PDB file of C-alpha atoms in Angstrom:
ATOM      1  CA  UNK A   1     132.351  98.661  52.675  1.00  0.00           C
ATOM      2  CA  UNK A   2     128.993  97.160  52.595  1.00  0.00           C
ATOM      3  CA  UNK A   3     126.797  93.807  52.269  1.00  0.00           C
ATOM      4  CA  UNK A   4     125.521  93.045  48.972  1.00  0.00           C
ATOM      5  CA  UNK A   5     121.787  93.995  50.343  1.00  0.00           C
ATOM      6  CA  UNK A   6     123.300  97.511  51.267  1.00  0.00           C
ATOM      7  CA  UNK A   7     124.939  98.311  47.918  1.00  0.00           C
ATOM      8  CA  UNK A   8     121.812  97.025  46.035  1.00  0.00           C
ATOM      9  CA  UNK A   9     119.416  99.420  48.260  1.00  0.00           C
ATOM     10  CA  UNK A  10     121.870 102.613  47.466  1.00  0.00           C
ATOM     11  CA  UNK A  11     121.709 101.676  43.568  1.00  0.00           C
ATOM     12  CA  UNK A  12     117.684 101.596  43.390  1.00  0.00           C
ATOM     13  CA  UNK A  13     115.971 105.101  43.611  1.00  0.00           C
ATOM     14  CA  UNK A  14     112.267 103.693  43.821  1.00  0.00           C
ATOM     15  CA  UNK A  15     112.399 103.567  47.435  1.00  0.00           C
ATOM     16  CA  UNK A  16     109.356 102.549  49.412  1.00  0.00           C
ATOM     17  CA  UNK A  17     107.196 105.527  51.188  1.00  0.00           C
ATOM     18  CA  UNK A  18     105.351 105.347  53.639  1.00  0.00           C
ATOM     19  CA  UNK A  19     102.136 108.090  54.508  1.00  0.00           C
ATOM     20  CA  UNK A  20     103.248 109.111  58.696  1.00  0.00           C
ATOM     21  CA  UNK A  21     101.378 112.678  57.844  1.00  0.00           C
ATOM     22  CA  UNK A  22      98.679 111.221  60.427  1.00  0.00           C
ATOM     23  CA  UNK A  23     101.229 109.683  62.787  1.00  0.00           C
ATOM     24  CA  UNK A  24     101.977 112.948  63.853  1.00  0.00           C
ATOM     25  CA  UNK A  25      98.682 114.132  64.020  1.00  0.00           C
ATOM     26  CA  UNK A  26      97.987 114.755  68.020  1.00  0.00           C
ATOM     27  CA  UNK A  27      95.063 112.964  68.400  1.00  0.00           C
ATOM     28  CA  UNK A  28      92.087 113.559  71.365  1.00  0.00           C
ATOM     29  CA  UNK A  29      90.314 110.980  73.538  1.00  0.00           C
ATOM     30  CA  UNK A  30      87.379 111.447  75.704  1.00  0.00           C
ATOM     31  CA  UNK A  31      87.417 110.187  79.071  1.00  0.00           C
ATOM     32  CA  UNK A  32      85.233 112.278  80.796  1.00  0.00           C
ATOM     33  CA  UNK A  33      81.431 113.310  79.727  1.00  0.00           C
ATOM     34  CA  UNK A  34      79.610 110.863  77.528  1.00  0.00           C
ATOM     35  CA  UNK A  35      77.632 113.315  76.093  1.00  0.00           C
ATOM     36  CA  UNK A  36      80.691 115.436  74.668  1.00  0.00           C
ATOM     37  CA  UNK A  37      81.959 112.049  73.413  1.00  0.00           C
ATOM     38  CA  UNK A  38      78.929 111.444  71.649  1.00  0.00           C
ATOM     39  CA  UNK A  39      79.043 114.873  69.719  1.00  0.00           C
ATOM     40  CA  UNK A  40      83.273 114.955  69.519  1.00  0.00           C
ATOM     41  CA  UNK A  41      83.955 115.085  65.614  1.00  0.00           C
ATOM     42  CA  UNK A  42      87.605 113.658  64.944  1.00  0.00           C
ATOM     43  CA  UNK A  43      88.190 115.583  62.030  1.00  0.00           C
ATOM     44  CA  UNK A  44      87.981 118.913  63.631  1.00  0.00           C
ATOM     45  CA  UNK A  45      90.421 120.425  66.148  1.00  0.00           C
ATOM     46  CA  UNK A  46      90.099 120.245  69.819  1.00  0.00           C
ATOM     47  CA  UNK A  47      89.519 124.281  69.264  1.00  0.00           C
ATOM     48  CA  UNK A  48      86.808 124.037  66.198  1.00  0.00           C
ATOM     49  CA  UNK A  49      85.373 121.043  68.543  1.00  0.00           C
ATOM     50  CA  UNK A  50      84.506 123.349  71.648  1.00  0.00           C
ATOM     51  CA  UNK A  51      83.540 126.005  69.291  1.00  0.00           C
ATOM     52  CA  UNK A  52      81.241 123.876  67.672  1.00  0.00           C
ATOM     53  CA  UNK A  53      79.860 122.249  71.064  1.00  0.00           C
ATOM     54  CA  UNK A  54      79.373 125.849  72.588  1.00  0.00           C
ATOM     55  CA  UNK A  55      82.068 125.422  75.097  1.00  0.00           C
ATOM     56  CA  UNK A  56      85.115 127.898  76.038  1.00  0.00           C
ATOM     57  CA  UNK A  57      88.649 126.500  75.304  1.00  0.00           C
ATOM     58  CA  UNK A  58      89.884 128.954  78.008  1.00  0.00           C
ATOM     59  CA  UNK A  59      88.196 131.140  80.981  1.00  0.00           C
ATOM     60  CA  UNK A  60      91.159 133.281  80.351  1.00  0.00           C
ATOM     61  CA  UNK A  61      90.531 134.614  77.075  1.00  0.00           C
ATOM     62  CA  UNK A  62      92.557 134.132  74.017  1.00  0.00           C
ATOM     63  CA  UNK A  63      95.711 135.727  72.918  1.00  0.00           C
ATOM     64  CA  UNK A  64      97.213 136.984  69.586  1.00  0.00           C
ATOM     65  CA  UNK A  65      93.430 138.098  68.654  1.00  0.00           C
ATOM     66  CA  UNK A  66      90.817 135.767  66.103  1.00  0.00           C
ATOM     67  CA  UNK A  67      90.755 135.977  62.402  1.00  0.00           C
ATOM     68  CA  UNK A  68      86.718 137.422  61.848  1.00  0.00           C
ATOM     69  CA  UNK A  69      85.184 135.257  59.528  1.00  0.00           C
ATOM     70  CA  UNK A  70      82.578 137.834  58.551  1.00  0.00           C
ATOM     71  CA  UNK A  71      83.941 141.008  59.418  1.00  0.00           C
ATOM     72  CA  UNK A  72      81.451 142.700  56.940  1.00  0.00           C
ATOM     73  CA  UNK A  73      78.447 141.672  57.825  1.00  0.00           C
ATOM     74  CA  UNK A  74      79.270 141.778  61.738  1.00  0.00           C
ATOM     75  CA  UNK A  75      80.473 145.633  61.360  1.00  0.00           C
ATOM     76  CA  UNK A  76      77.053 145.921  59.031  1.00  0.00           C
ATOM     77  CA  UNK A  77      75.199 144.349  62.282  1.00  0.00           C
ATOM     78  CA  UNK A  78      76.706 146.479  64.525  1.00  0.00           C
ATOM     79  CA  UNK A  79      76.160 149.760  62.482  1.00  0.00           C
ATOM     80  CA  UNK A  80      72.782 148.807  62.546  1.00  0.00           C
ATOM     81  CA  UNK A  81      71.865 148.352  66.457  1.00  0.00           C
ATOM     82  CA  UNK A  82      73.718 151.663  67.082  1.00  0.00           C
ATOM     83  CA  UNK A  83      71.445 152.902  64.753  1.00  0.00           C
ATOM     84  CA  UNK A  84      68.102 151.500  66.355  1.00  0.00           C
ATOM     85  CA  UNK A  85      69.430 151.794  70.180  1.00  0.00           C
ATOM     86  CA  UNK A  86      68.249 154.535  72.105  1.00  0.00           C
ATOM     87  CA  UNK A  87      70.666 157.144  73.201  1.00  0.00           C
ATOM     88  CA  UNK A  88      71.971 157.134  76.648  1.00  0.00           C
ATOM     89  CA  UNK A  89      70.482 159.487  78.812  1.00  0.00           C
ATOM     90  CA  UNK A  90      72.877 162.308  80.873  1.00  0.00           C
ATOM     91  CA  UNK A  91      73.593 162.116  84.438  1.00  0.00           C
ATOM     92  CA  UNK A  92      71.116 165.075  85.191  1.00  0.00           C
ATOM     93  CA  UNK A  93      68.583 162.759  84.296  1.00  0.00           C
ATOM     94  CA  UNK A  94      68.977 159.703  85.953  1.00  0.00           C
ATOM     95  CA  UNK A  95      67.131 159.458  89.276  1.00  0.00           C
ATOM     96  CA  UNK A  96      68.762 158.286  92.130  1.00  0.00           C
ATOM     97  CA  UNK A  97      68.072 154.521  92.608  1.00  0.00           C
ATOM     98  CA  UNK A  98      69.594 154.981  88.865  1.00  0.00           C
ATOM     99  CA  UNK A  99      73.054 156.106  90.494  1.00  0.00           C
ATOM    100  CA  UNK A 100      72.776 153.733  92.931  1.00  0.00           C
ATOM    101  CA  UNK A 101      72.957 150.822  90.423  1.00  0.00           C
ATOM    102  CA  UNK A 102      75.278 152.976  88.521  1.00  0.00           C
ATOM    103  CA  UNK A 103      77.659 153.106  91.118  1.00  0.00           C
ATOM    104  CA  UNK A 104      77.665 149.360  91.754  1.00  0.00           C
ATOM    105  CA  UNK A 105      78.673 148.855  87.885  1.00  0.00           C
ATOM    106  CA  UNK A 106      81.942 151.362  87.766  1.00  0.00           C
ATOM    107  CA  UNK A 107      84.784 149.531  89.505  1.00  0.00           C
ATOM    108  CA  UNK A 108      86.850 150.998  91.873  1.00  0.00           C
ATOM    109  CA  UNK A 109      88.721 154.040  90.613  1.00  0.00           C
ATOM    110  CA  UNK A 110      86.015 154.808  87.593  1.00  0.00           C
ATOM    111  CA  UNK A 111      84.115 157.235  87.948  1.00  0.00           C
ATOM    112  CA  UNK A 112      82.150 159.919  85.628  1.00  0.00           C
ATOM    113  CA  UNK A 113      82.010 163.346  85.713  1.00  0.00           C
ATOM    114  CA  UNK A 114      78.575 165.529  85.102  1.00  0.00           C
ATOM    115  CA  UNK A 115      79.538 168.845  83.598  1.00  0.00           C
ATOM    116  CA  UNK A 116      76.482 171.792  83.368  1.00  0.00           C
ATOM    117  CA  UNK A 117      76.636 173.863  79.797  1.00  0.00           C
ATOM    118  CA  UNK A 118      79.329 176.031  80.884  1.00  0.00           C
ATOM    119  CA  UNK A 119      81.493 173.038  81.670  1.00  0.00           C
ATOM    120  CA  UNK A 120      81.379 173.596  85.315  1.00  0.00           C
ATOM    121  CA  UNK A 121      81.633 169.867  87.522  1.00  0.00           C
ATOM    122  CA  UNK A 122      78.257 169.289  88.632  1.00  0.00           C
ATOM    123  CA  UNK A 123      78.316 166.421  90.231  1.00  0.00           C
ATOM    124  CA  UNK A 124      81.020 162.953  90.397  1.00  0.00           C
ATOM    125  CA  UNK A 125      80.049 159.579  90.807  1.00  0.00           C
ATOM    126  CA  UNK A 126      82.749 157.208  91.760  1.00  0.00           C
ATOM    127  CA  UNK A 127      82.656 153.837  91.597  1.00  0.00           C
ATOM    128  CA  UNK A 128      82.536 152.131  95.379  1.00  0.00           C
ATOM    129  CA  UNK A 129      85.063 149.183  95.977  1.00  0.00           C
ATOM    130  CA  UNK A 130      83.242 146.001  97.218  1.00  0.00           C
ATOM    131  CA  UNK A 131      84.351 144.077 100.563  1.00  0.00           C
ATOM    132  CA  UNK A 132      84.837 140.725 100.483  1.00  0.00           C
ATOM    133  CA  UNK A 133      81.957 139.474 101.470  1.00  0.00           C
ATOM    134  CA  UNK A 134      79.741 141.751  98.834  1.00  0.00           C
ATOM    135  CA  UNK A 135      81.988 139.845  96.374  1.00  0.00           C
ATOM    136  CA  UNK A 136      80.910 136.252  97.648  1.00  0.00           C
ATOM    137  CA  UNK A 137      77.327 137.427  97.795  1.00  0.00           C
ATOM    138  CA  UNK A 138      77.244 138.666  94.401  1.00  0.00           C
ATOM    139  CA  UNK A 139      74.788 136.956  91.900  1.00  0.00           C
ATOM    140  CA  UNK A 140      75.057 136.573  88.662  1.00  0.00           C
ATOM    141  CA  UNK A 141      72.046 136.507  86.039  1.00  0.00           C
ATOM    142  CA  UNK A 142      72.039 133.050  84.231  1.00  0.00           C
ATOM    143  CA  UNK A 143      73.379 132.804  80.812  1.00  0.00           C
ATOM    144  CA  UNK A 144      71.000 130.998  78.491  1.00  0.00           C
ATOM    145  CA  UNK A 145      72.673 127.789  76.687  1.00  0.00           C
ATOM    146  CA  UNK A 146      73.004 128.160  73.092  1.00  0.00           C
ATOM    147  CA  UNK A 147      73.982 124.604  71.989  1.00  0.00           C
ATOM    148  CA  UNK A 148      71.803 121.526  72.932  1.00  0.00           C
ATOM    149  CA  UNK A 149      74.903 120.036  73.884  1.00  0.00           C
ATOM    150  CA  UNK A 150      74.878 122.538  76.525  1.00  0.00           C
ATOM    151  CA  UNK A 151      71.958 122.609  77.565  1.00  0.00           C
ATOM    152  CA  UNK A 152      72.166 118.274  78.274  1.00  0.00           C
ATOM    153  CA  UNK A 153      75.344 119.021  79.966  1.00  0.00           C
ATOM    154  CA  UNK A 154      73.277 121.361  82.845  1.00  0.00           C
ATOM    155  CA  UNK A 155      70.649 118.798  82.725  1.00  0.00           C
ATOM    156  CA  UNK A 156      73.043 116.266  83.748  1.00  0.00           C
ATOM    157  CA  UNK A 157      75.155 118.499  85.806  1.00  0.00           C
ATOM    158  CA  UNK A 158      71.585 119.896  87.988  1.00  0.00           C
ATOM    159  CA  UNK A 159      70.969 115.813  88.640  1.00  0.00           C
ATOM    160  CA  UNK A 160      74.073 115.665  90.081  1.00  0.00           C
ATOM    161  CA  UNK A 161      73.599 114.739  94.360  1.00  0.00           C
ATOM    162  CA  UNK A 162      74.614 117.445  96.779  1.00  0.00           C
ATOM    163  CA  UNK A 163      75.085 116.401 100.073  1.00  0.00           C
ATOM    164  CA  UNK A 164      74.851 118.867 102.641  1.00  0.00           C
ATOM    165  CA  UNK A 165      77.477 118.806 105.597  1.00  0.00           C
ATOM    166  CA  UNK A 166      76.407 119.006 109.146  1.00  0.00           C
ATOM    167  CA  UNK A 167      77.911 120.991 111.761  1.00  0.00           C
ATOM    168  CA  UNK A 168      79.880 119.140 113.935  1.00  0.00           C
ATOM    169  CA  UNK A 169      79.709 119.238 118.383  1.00  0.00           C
ATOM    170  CA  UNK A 170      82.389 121.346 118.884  1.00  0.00           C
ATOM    171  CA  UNK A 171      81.675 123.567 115.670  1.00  0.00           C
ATOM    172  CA  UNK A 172      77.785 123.733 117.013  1.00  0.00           C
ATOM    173  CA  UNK A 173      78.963 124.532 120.729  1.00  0.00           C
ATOM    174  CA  UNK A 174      81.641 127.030 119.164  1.00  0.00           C
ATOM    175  CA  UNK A 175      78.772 128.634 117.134  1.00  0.00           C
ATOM    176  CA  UNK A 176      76.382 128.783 119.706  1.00  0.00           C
ATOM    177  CA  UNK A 177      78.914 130.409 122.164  1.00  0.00           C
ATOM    178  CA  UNK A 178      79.232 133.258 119.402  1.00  0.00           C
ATOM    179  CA  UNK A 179      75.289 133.903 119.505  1.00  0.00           C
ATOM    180  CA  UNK A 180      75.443 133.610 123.146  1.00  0.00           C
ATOM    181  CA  UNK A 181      77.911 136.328 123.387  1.00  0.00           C
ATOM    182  CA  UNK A 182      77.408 138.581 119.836  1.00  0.00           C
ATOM    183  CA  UNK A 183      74.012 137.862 119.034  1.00  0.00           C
ATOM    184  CA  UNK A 184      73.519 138.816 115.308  1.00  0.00           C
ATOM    185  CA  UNK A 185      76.467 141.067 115.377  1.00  0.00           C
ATOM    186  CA  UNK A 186      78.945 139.287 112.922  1.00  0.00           C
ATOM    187  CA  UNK A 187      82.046 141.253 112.661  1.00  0.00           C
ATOM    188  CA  UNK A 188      82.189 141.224 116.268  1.00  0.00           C
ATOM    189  CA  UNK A 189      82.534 137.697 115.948  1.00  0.00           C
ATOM    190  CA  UNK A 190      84.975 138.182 112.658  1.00  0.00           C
ATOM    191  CA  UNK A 191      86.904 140.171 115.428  1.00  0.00           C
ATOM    192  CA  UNK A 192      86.753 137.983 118.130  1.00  0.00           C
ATOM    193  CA  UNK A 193      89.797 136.485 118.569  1.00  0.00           C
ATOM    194  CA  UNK A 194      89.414 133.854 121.017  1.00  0.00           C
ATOM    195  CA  UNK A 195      86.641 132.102 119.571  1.00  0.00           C
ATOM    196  CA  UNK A 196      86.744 132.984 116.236  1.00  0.00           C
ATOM    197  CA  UNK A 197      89.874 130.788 116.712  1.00  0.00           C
ATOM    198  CA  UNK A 198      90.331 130.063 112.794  1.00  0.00           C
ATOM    199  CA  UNK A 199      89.358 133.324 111.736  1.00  0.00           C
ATOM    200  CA  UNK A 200      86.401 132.757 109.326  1.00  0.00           C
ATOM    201  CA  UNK A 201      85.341 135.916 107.584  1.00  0.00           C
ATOM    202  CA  UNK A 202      81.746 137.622 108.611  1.00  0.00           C
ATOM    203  CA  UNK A 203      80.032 136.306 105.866  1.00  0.00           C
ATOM    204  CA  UNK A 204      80.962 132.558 106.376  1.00  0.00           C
ATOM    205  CA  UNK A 205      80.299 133.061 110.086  1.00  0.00           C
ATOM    206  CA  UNK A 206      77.203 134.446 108.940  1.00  0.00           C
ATOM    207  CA  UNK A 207      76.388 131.076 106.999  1.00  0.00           C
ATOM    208  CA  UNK A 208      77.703 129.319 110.083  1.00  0.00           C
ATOM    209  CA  UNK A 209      74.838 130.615 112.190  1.00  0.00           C
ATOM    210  CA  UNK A 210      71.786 130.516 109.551  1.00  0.00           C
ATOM    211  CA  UNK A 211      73.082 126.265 109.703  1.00  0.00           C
ATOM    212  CA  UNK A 212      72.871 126.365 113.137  1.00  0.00           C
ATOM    213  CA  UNK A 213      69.971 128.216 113.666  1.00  0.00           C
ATOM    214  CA  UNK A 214      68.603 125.162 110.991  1.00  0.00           C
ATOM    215  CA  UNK A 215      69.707 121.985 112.418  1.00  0.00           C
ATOM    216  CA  UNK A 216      69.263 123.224 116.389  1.00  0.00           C
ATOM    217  CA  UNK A 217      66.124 125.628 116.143  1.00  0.00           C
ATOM    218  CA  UNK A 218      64.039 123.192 118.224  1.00  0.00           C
ATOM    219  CA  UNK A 219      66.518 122.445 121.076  1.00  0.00           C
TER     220      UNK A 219
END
């Protein structure tokens, strides 16, 4: 059974289409920076867009590997700096402020082995783990922007106001009690117990002090 409208509808085979491709199309909107807003391009993926901006889509890394649009000319490229780098020199060579920062680049566990012509061990260097507060002191060398859309978004994010929290009374008189009774000896305050009550590491205590020294130098 059916209405007149219904059996009409199932008789006619031109049947009206409609384009929903794009309805399902997930689209993107900017909320945050103006300036990636300005350079967003809504034809490209959110992926091709970062890629394009100079951005990473992930600080994780990417899984299931990258189709290499030039693989040719990048393995050319790379045949060629082999080519003009300078061979590495052997550990009997390297002086010792060379170990030194040779050490501080193997990670704990890695080491190499130097090995004289009859293949006798010579000498091991082993990589030295680093405590916690060698981690937080670490620098980094800066990474030169390669986009201009980069480069405005440091500009912008260097402008950005900072503003710099003071100690409070009881922190300052908990502080100064640690000077009083450590001096500059900060994992004997890491270790003290009872006033080191909330157990900040040395190198934040460390911080603690240099603040203090700062704000209450000329009391």
């Amino acid at each position: 059974m059916g209405t007149v409208l219904q059996k009409r509808a199932a008789r006619n085979t031109n049947k009206n289409t409609r384009r929903v491709a794009d309805r399902h199309r997930k689209r993107c909107t900017i909320y945050g920076s103006s300036i990636i807003k300005a350079n967003w391009n809504k034809k490209l993926t959110v992926k091709q867009n970062y890629e394009k901006l100079g951005l990473a889509t992930s600080i994780n890394g990417e899984s299931g590997g990258r189709e290499k649009k030039y693989p040719v000319a990048q393995q050319q490229q790379q045949t060629s700096e082999t080519e003009n780098s300078e061979p590495p020199k052997d550990l009997s060579e390297l002086t010792e402020e060379e170990i030194t920062e040779l050490k501080k680049s193997l990670g704990p566990g890695e080491g190499l082995i130097q090995r004289d012509d009859e293949g006798n061990v010579v000498r091991i260097i082993v990589g030295e783990a680093k405590s916690h507060d060698e981690i937080l002191d670490q620098e980094f060398p800066p990474v030169e922007a390669k986009t201009e859309v980069v480069r405005q978004l440091e500009a912008q994010a260097s402008k950005v106001y900072q503003r710099e929290r003071n100690l409070s009374e009881f922190e300052a008189e908990r502080i100064k009690k640690l000077i009083d009774k450590h001096g500059d000896d900060y994992k004997a305050m890491f270790w003290d117990k009872e006033l080191n009550e909330y157990q900040q590491t040395a190198n934040q205590l460390k911080k603690k002090c240099q603040q203090y020294f700062k704000e209450y130098q000329n009391e």
